[in-house]
Amino acid sequence: MNSIPEFGELLAGAKQSAVHLEMRDRYFSNPRFEAWRRGHRVDWEDRASWWRPFHDDVAAAVSRGVSLRRARVVSEPVTDYIRWEHYVTTANVKAGELVRWLPRRRTADLLLPGCDFWIFDGRLIRIHHFSGDGQWVDKELQNDLSLVERCAAAFEEVWARAVPHEEYEIQ
């Protein structure tokens, strides 16, 4: 596929579901993470201060009946980046996304893909590629049903074992 649509466009086209598997302990740094490291905390009552276009996309999809689920496989004790992600996941949940966390030590018997991904409606997968230090490298879009099915099965295995966001305690 020549041109890969942005996430918002793919989500806007979803009819039933979007699932996201994240498996890294650190991603590229960003200003919000750096501000959090310096002690800045979100005022969750002031939605305008933290709501982003991503949250609009999620809320719109959920309002159309699309189920959005995200599972994160994390090493424990967690990195500062994961600690921050756990903190800001409140925004994802408020937008309507369901999020679960699975400690990496509970995945030894699972066959997991080597890359993070989104699957839309069980038919299209957007694969994310990162460098060793968590910098964004590339993305690819595949509609190979065999690949989608294998990755969806891996996601469901993680989801079944993972702890809901509101119950997961950072180690």
Short mmCIF file of C-alpha atoms in Angstrom, two decimals, residues 8 14 25 35 42 50 55 61-62 72-73 81-82 96 98-99 105 113 128-129 137-138 143 151 156 161 170:
data_model
loop_
_atom_site.label_atom_id
_atom_site.label_comp_id
_atom_site.label_asym_id
_atom_site.label_seq_id
_atom_site.Cartn_x
_atom_site.Cartn_y
_atom_site.Cartn_z
CA GLY A 8 -7.75 9.18 12.95
CA ALA A 14 -13.90 1.46 11.78
CA ASP A 25 8.76 -0.02 28.10
CA ALA A 35 6.67 18.22 31.94
CA VAL A 42 -2.97 17.27 34.86
CA TRP A 50 -5.65 17.81 28.39
CA HIS A 55 -9.54 11.90 22.27
CA ALA A 61 -15.77 6.13 17.40
CA VAL A 62 -17.16 4.98 20.73
CA ARG A 72 0.01 -2.82 27.37
CA VAL A 73 2.64 -5.41 28.16
CA TYR A 81 7.73 6.41 30.80
CA ILE A 82 5.25 3.64 31.68
CA GLY A 96 -14.12 5.83 26.07
CA LEU A 98 -10.82 0.34 27.57
CA VAL A 99 -7.24 -0.21 28.76
CA ARG A 105 6.56 -11.83 33.50
CA PRO A 113 4.39 -10.25 17.67
CA HIS A 128 4.31 0.46 14.29
CA HIS A 129 8.10 0.30 14.11
CA VAL A 137 10.75 4.80 12.73
CA ASP A 138 7.89 3.80 10.44
CA ASN A 143 -4.66 -6.52 5.12
CA CYS A 151 -2.01 -10.70 15.81
CA GLU A 156 -6.94 -11.54 22.88
CA ARG A 161 -4.79 -12.03 31.32
CA ILE A 170 2.25 0.51 39.28
#
